[in-house]
Amino acid sequence: MSPPPPPLGRARRRGGRSDHTFDPALDDSELVDVRHQFAQGRWTRARTLLAGTGTDWDRRGHRVMALAEVPSAAGWAGDWLLAEPDSPDATTLLACAGVVRALRPQAKTAERDRAREACRAAAALDPADPTPWLGLMTLDRAHGSQDDTGADFEQIRSRHPEHHQAHHLMTARLSEAGSGSDPLHEVYDFAAWAAERAPADSPLAVLPVVAHAERYRVLAAEGGAPDDPAASGHWNGRRARQVVKAAFDWWLEWEREDHPRYCVDLNFLAHAKVCEGRPAEAAALFHRIGPHATAAPWSYSGRDPYPAFLAARDHALGAP
């Protein structure tokens, strides 16, 4: 018999939270290199990177949003735009850097308004690109209504129907509607619909697992579920077992390592397998994740995410 899962609801470090920084670039080594140079003001490398990314919209959104998180991104993107005033790439990057700034706790309403206007201006400059709408959706996810977030999502979906990050944002937003444990909650229907309509090799096959994790996050925050997901029973119901098995089977068949946000899906799936009490299957996922942990879903219920990730990984890799 496998040992019980670790108590993921507890912090693993005395004296405060871990100082580990999660890297939004994940395993995109080219992005990591360019971001380092961009942070030093060499924006021409960012220009080359985004030009080379082309219309791979998931990768473009991933790269733009990661570059936008550089503390000096707005300044360097502004310099780029001064040199190339008609550049859609510079305009979009500057707009998304404004979104990152507008998401800071101390940001004012005026900053959020300017960021929204910048995203809409970037969208008008390159109507085919869903990335400015991704920036706007990221902002509205935090400071807009569900209708605002849904409208942004439809703008993105009309340009790229399988947009990975947009589906994750919409899932997180929908999970926050209503209260109490509802097995027919709309977020489950949304995730099932998205997974069913996507191509067979689409990583949206994992979205029902993401929906289950996001709903747990809300229930735990409301006090409707224990703060240790592995002990909550949330992952042991019929629906949870079905969606986790379907996602794991999809991964075994397709294993889309070429997708820029592949590690995000693996973290959600590994978390589900640990909470389900299947450490051997989780171990296979942790081997693929390597060092590329993500804060979500390990942070859910207010846990310190990196110690929670390490505890789960150590448990899975040490399981017989």
Short mmCIF file of C-alpha atoms in Angstrom, two decimals:
data_model
loop_
_atom_site.label_atom_id
_atom_site.label_comp_id
_atom_site.label_asym_id
_atom_site.label_seq_id
_atom_site.Cartn_x
_atom_site.Cartn_y
_atom_site.Cartn_z
CA MET A 1 0.00 0.00 0.00
CA SER A 2 1.29 3.45 -0.90
CA PRO A 3 1.94 5.87 1.97
CA PRO A 4 -0.64 8.64 2.39
CA PRO A 5 -0.04 11.91 0.52
CA PRO A 6 1.91 14.60 2.38
CA PRO A 7 -0.14 17.25 4.20
CA LEU A 8 0.03 19.77 1.38
CA GLY A 9 -1.93 22.33 3.37
CA ARG A 10 0.99 23.03 5.71
CA ALA A 11 3.93 25.33 5.15
CA ARG A 12 7.27 23.55 5.14
CA ARG A 13 9.52 26.41 6.16
CA ARG A 14 9.71 28.09 9.54
CA GLY A 15 10.04 31.82 9.87
CA GLY A 16 7.88 32.80 6.89
CA ARG A 17 7.24 31.83 3.32
CA SER A 18 9.80 30.49 0.90
CA ASP A 19 11.68 33.07 -1.14
CA HIS A 20 11.57 30.86 -4.23
CA THR A 21 10.72 32.76 -7.43
CA PHE A 22 8.64 30.96 -10.04
CA ASP A 23 9.83 31.68 -13.56
CA PRO A 24 7.03 32.55 -16.01
CA ALA A 25 9.35 31.63 -18.90
CA LEU A 26 9.11 27.96 -17.84
CA ASP A 27 11.32 25.82 -20.10
CA ASP A 28 11.65 28.34 -22.95
CA SER A 29 15.44 28.70 -22.90
CA GLU A 30 15.46 31.11 -25.85
CA LEU A 31 13.04 33.37 -23.99
CA VAL A 32 15.16 33.20 -20.83
CA ASP A 33 18.23 34.37 -22.74
CA VAL A 34 16.40 37.17 -24.53
CA ARG A 35 14.70 38.30 -21.33
CA HIS A 36 18.08 38.67 -19.63
CA GLN A 37 19.29 40.92 -22.42
CA PHE A 38 16.00 42.82 -22.55
CA ALA A 39 16.30 43.57 -18.83
CA GLN A 40 19.62 45.26 -19.66
CA GLY A 41 18.02 47.43 -22.32
CA ARG A 42 18.92 45.37 -25.39
CA TRP A 43 15.43 45.34 -26.86
CA THR A 44 16.61 44.34 -30.35
CA ARG A 45 16.86 40.74 -29.15
CA ALA A 46 13.23 40.88 -28.04
CA ARG A 47 12.29 42.24 -31.45
CA THR A 48 14.04 39.32 -33.16
CA LEU A 49 12.44 36.80 -30.79
CA LEU A 50 8.89 38.05 -31.32
CA ALA A 51 9.36 38.37 -35.07
CA GLY A 52 10.55 34.76 -35.16
CA THR A 53 7.59 33.60 -33.07
CA GLY A 54 5.25 34.72 -35.83
CA THR A 55 1.64 33.54 -35.58
CA ASP A 56 2.26 30.78 -33.05
CA TRP A 57 -0.24 32.59 -30.85
CA ASP A 58 0.15 30.49 -27.71
CA ARG A 59 3.91 30.94 -27.82
CA ARG A 60 3.62 34.64 -28.64
CA GLY A 61 1.29 35.26 -25.71
CA HIS A 62 3.55 33.28 -23.40
CA ARG A 63 6.65 35.20 -24.49
CA VAL A 64 5.10 38.66 -24.47
CA MET A 65 3.61 38.23 -21.01
CA ALA A 66 6.90 36.86 -19.63
CA LEU A 67 8.86 39.78 -21.10
CA ALA A 68 6.25 42.18 -19.74
CA GLU A 69 7.07 41.01 -16.20
CA VAL A 70 10.62 42.37 -16.44
CA PRO A 71 10.62 45.29 -13.96
CA SER A 72 12.01 47.70 -16.56
CA ALA A 73 9.85 46.34 -19.41
CA ALA A 74 7.76 49.48 -19.85
CA GLY A 75 10.86 51.66 -20.20
CA TRP A 76 12.65 49.43 -22.67
CA ALA A 77 9.52 48.73 -24.71
CA GLY A 78 8.95 52.49 -24.79
CA ASP A 79 12.46 53.00 -26.19
CA TRP A 80 11.75 50.36 -28.82
CA LEU A 81 8.52 52.10 -29.78
CA LEU A 82 10.32 55.43 -30.11
CA ALA A 83 12.72 53.80 -32.56
CA GLU A 84 9.94 51.97 -34.42
CA PRO A 85 6.67 53.86 -33.87
CA ASP A 86 4.61 51.53 -36.06
CA SER A 87 5.82 48.28 -34.53
CA PRO A 88 2.90 46.05 -33.42
CA ASP A 89 5.34 43.99 -31.35
CA ALA A 90 6.63 47.00 -29.42
CA THR A 91 3.12 48.38 -28.99
CA THR A 92 1.80 45.07 -27.68
CA LEU A 93 4.73 44.53 -25.34
CA LEU A 94 4.38 48.05 -23.93
CA ALA A 95 0.65 47.51 -23.41
CA CYS A 96 1.22 44.22 -21.60
CA ALA A 97 3.94 45.79 -19.46
CA GLY A 98 1.31 48.36 -18.51
CA VAL A 99 -1.01 45.53 -17.52
CA VAL A 100 1.65 44.05 -15.23
CA ARG A 101 2.14 47.44 -13.58
CA ALA A 102 -1.62 47.93 -13.25
CA LEU A 103 -1.88 44.61 -11.40
CA ARG A 104 0.37 45.76 -8.57
CA PRO A 105 -1.46 46.15 -5.25
CA GLN A 106 -0.61 49.84 -5.10
CA ALA A 107 -1.75 50.61 -8.66
CA LYS A 108 -4.38 53.30 -9.11
CA THR A 109 -7.56 53.14 -11.15
CA ALA A 110 -5.99 55.53 -13.67
CA GLU A 111 -3.16 53.06 -14.32
CA ARG A 112 -5.65 50.31 -15.02
CA ASP A 113 -7.57 52.58 -17.39
CA ARG A 114 -4.38 53.47 -19.27
CA ALA A 115 -3.43 49.81 -19.54
CA ARG A 116 -6.84 48.97 -20.99
CA GLU A 117 -6.55 51.76 -23.54
CA ALA A 118 -3.05 50.62 -24.52
CA CYS A 119 -4.24 47.03 -25.04
CA ARG A 120 -7.10 48.20 -27.24
CA ALA A 121 -4.74 50.41 -29.26
CA ALA A 122 -2.38 47.46 -29.78
CA ALA A 123 -5.31 45.28 -30.84
CA ALA A 124 -6.34 47.85 -33.43
CA LEU A 125 -2.79 47.99 -34.81
CA ASP A 126 -2.69 44.24 -35.46
CA PRO A 127 -6.28 42.93 -35.61
CA ALA A 128 -5.27 39.28 -36.13
CA ASP A 129 -3.19 39.08 -32.96
CA PRO A 130 -4.99 37.80 -29.83
CA THR A 131 -2.11 38.88 -27.55
CA PRO A 132 -3.35 42.43 -26.77
CA TRP A 133 -6.67 40.89 -25.82
CA LEU A 134 -4.78 38.43 -23.61
CA GLY A 135 -3.26 41.39 -21.81
CA LEU A 136 -6.69 42.96 -21.41
CA MET A 137 -8.19 39.68 -20.21
CA THR A 138 -5.42 39.30 -17.63
CA LEU A 139 -6.32 42.73 -16.26
CA ASP A 140 -10.07 42.18 -16.35
CA ARG A 141 -9.62 38.80 -14.68
CA ALA A 142 -8.39 40.71 -11.62
CA HIS A 143 -10.24 44.04 -11.90
CA GLY A 144 -13.20 43.50 -14.19
CA SER A 145 -16.51 41.69 -14.14
CA GLN A 146 -17.12 38.17 -15.39
CA ASP A 147 -18.84 39.73 -18.41
CA ASP A 148 -15.72 41.80 -19.16
CA THR A 149 -13.52 38.71 -18.88
CA GLY A 150 -15.90 36.72 -21.06
CA ALA A 151 -15.94 39.41 -23.75
CA ASP A 152 -12.13 39.44 -23.83
CA PHE A 153 -12.14 35.66 -24.04
CA GLU A 154 -14.42 35.72 -27.07
CA GLN A 155 -12.14 38.24 -28.79
CA ILE A 156 -9.20 35.88 -28.23
CA ARG A 157 -11.13 32.77 -29.23
CA SER A 158 -12.26 34.38 -32.49
CA ARG A 159 -8.58 34.76 -33.39
CA HIS A 160 -7.22 31.52 -31.92
CA PRO A 161 -9.94 29.08 -30.79
CA GLU A 162 -7.61 26.89 -28.69
CA HIS A 163 -5.75 29.69 -26.93
CA HIS A 164 -4.29 27.96 -23.88
CA GLN A 165 -3.74 30.84 -21.48
CA ALA A 166 -7.10 32.43 -22.25
CA HIS A 167 -8.89 29.18 -21.44
CA HIS A 168 -7.03 28.96 -18.14
CA LEU A 169 -7.98 32.54 -17.26
CA MET A 170 -11.62 31.94 -18.14
CA THR A 171 -11.68 28.75 -16.11
CA ALA A 172 -10.29 30.56 -13.07
CA ARG A 173 -12.85 33.35 -13.44
CA LEU A 174 -15.84 31.04 -13.89
CA SER A 175 -14.83 28.96 -10.89
CA GLU A 176 -15.47 31.98 -8.66
CA ALA A 177 -19.17 32.22 -9.50
CA GLY A 178 -21.58 30.99 -6.82
CA SER A 179 -20.80 29.34 -3.53
CA GLY A 180 -20.93 25.89 -2.05
CA SER A 181 -20.00 22.51 -3.50
CA ASP A 182 -22.02 22.16 -6.69
CA PRO A 183 -21.28 19.08 -8.84
CA LEU A 184 -23.02 20.82 -11.74
CA HIS A 185 -21.06 24.06 -11.46
CA GLU A 186 -20.71 25.93 -14.76
CA VAL A 187 -16.92 25.80 -14.71
CA TYR A 188 -17.05 22.03 -15.16
CA ASP A 189 -19.32 22.37 -18.18
CA PHE A 190 -17.08 25.05 -19.69
CA ALA A 191 -13.93 22.95 -19.30
CA ALA A 192 -15.61 19.82 -20.67
CA TRP A 193 -16.94 21.80 -23.64
CA ALA A 194 -13.51 23.27 -24.41
CA ALA A 195 -11.77 19.89 -24.12
CA GLU A 196 -14.33 18.14 -26.32
CA ARG A 197 -14.26 20.69 -29.13
CA ALA A 198 -10.45 21.02 -29.27
CA PRO A 199 -8.32 18.93 -31.64
CA ALA A 200 -7.24 15.53 -30.34
CA ASP A 201 -3.68 16.67 -29.63
CA SER A 202 -4.69 19.92 -27.88
CA PRO A 203 -3.48 20.43 -24.30
CA LEU A 204 -6.97 21.74 -23.55
CA ALA A 205 -7.64 18.06 -22.79
CA VAL A 206 -6.22 18.88 -19.33
CA LEU A 207 -8.62 21.81 -18.78
CA PRO A 208 -11.21 19.75 -16.81
CA VAL A 209 -8.45 19.00 -14.26
CA VAL A 210 -7.66 22.72 -14.09
CA ALA A 211 -11.36 23.44 -13.50
CA HIS A 212 -11.44 20.98 -10.63
CA ALA A 213 -8.38 22.61 -9.04
CA GLU A 214 -9.76 26.11 -9.50
CA ARG A 215 -13.04 25.13 -7.90
CA TYR A 216 -11.14 23.64 -4.96
CA ARG A 217 -9.29 26.97 -4.59
CA VAL A 218 -12.61 28.79 -4.24
CA LEU A 219 -14.14 26.24 -1.87
CA ALA A 220 -11.07 26.30 0.37
CA ALA A 221 -11.12 30.10 0.49
CA GLU A 222 -14.80 30.01 1.49
CA GLY A 223 -14.14 27.45 4.19
CA GLY A 224 -16.14 24.86 2.28
CA ALA A 225 -13.20 22.47 1.90
CA PRO A 226 -10.22 21.60 4.13
CA ASP A 227 -7.05 23.57 3.48
CA ASP A 228 -5.18 20.37 2.63
CA PRO A 229 -6.34 19.33 -0.85
CA ALA A 230 -5.02 15.79 -0.44
CA ALA A 231 -7.23 15.28 2.60
CA SER A 232 -10.25 17.19 1.31
CA GLY A 233 -11.95 14.39 -0.61
CA HIS A 234 -12.28 16.81 -3.53
CA TRP A 235 -10.16 14.55 -5.73
CA ASN A 236 -11.83 11.27 -4.82
CA GLY A 237 -15.30 11.76 -6.27
CA ARG A 238 -16.50 10.15 -9.47
CA ARG A 239 -16.18 13.32 -11.58
CA ALA A 240 -12.68 14.08 -10.33
CA ARG A 241 -11.43 10.56 -11.00
CA GLN A 242 -12.92 10.59 -14.49
CA VAL A 243 -11.36 13.91 -15.53
CA VAL A 244 -7.96 13.09 -14.02
CA LYS A 245 -7.86 9.68 -15.71
CA ALA A 246 -8.89 11.16 -19.07
CA ALA A 247 -6.22 13.88 -18.82
CA PHE A 248 -3.51 11.44 -17.75
CA ASP A 249 -4.41 9.05 -20.58
CA TRP A 250 -4.25 11.98 -23.01
CA TRP A 251 -0.80 12.87 -21.72
CA LEU A 252 0.44 9.30 -22.13
CA GLU A 253 -0.71 9.33 -25.76
CA TRP A 254 0.25 12.83 -26.87
CA GLU A 255 2.82 14.31 -24.44
CA ARG A 256 2.92 17.73 -26.12
CA GLU A 257 6.38 18.85 -24.99
CA ASP A 258 6.46 21.35 -27.85
CA HIS A 259 3.76 23.51 -26.29
CA PRO A 260 5.13 26.63 -24.51
CA ARG A 261 2.86 26.15 -21.47
CA TYR A 262 3.26 22.40 -21.26
CA CYS A 263 4.71 22.62 -17.75
CA VAL A 264 1.62 24.45 -16.50
CA ASP A 265 -0.55 21.50 -17.45
CA LEU A 266 1.90 19.03 -15.94
CA ASN A 267 1.87 20.86 -12.60
CA PHE A 268 -1.94 20.74 -12.46
CA LEU A 269 -1.97 17.07 -13.43
CA ALA A 270 0.78 16.11 -10.96
CA HIS A 271 -1.06 17.98 -8.19
CA ALA A 272 -4.25 16.06 -9.03
CA LYS A 273 -2.47 12.71 -9.03
CA VAL A 274 -0.87 13.40 -5.64
CA CYS A 275 -4.22 14.45 -4.17
CA GLU A 276 -5.87 11.41 -5.73
CA GLY A 277 -3.37 9.18 -3.96
CA ARG A 278 -1.54 7.90 -7.05
CA PRO A 279 2.10 8.78 -6.34
CA ALA A 280 3.62 6.47 -8.97
CA GLU A 281 1.72 8.22 -11.76
CA ALA A 282 2.56 11.59 -10.23
CA ALA A 283 6.24 10.61 -10.23
CA ALA A 284 6.22 10.26 -14.03
CA LEU A 285 4.85 13.78 -14.27
CA PHE A 286 7.37 15.22 -11.81
CA HIS A 287 10.19 13.74 -13.91
CA ARG A 288 8.85 15.70 -16.91
CA ILE A 289 8.33 18.88 -14.88
CA GLY A 290 11.92 18.92 -13.67
CA PRO A 291 12.73 22.32 -12.16
CA HIS A 292 9.78 24.07 -13.83
CA ALA A 293 7.32 24.28 -10.94
CA THR A 294 4.45 26.74 -11.16
CA ALA A 295 2.82 28.55 -8.25
CA ALA A 296 -0.63 27.30 -9.25
CA PRO A 297 -2.09 24.98 -8.11
CA TRP A 298 0.42 24.38 -5.30
CA SER A 299 -0.48 27.74 -3.74
CA TYR A 300 -4.19 26.99 -3.49
CA SER A 301 -5.75 27.31 -0.04
CA GLY A 302 -3.06 29.85 0.84
CA ARG A 303 -0.21 27.39 1.09
CA ASP A 304 3.41 28.29 0.48
CA PRO A 305 3.63 26.84 -3.04
CA TYR A 306 7.27 25.84 -3.37
CA PRO A 307 7.48 23.81 -0.15
CA ALA A 308 4.15 22.22 -1.10
CA PHE A 309 5.55 21.31 -4.53
CA LEU A 310 8.72 19.86 -3.00
CA ALA A 311 6.76 17.84 -0.43
CA ALA A 312 4.54 16.38 -3.14
CA ARG A 313 7.48 15.64 -5.42
CA ASP A 314 9.53 13.99 -2.68
CA HIS A 315 6.53 11.89 -1.69
CA ALA A 316 5.86 10.80 -5.28
CA LEU A 317 9.46 10.05 -6.19
CA GLY A 318 9.96 8.13 -2.97
CA ALA A 319 6.84 6.02 -3.42
CA PRO A 320 7.28 2.29 -4.13
#
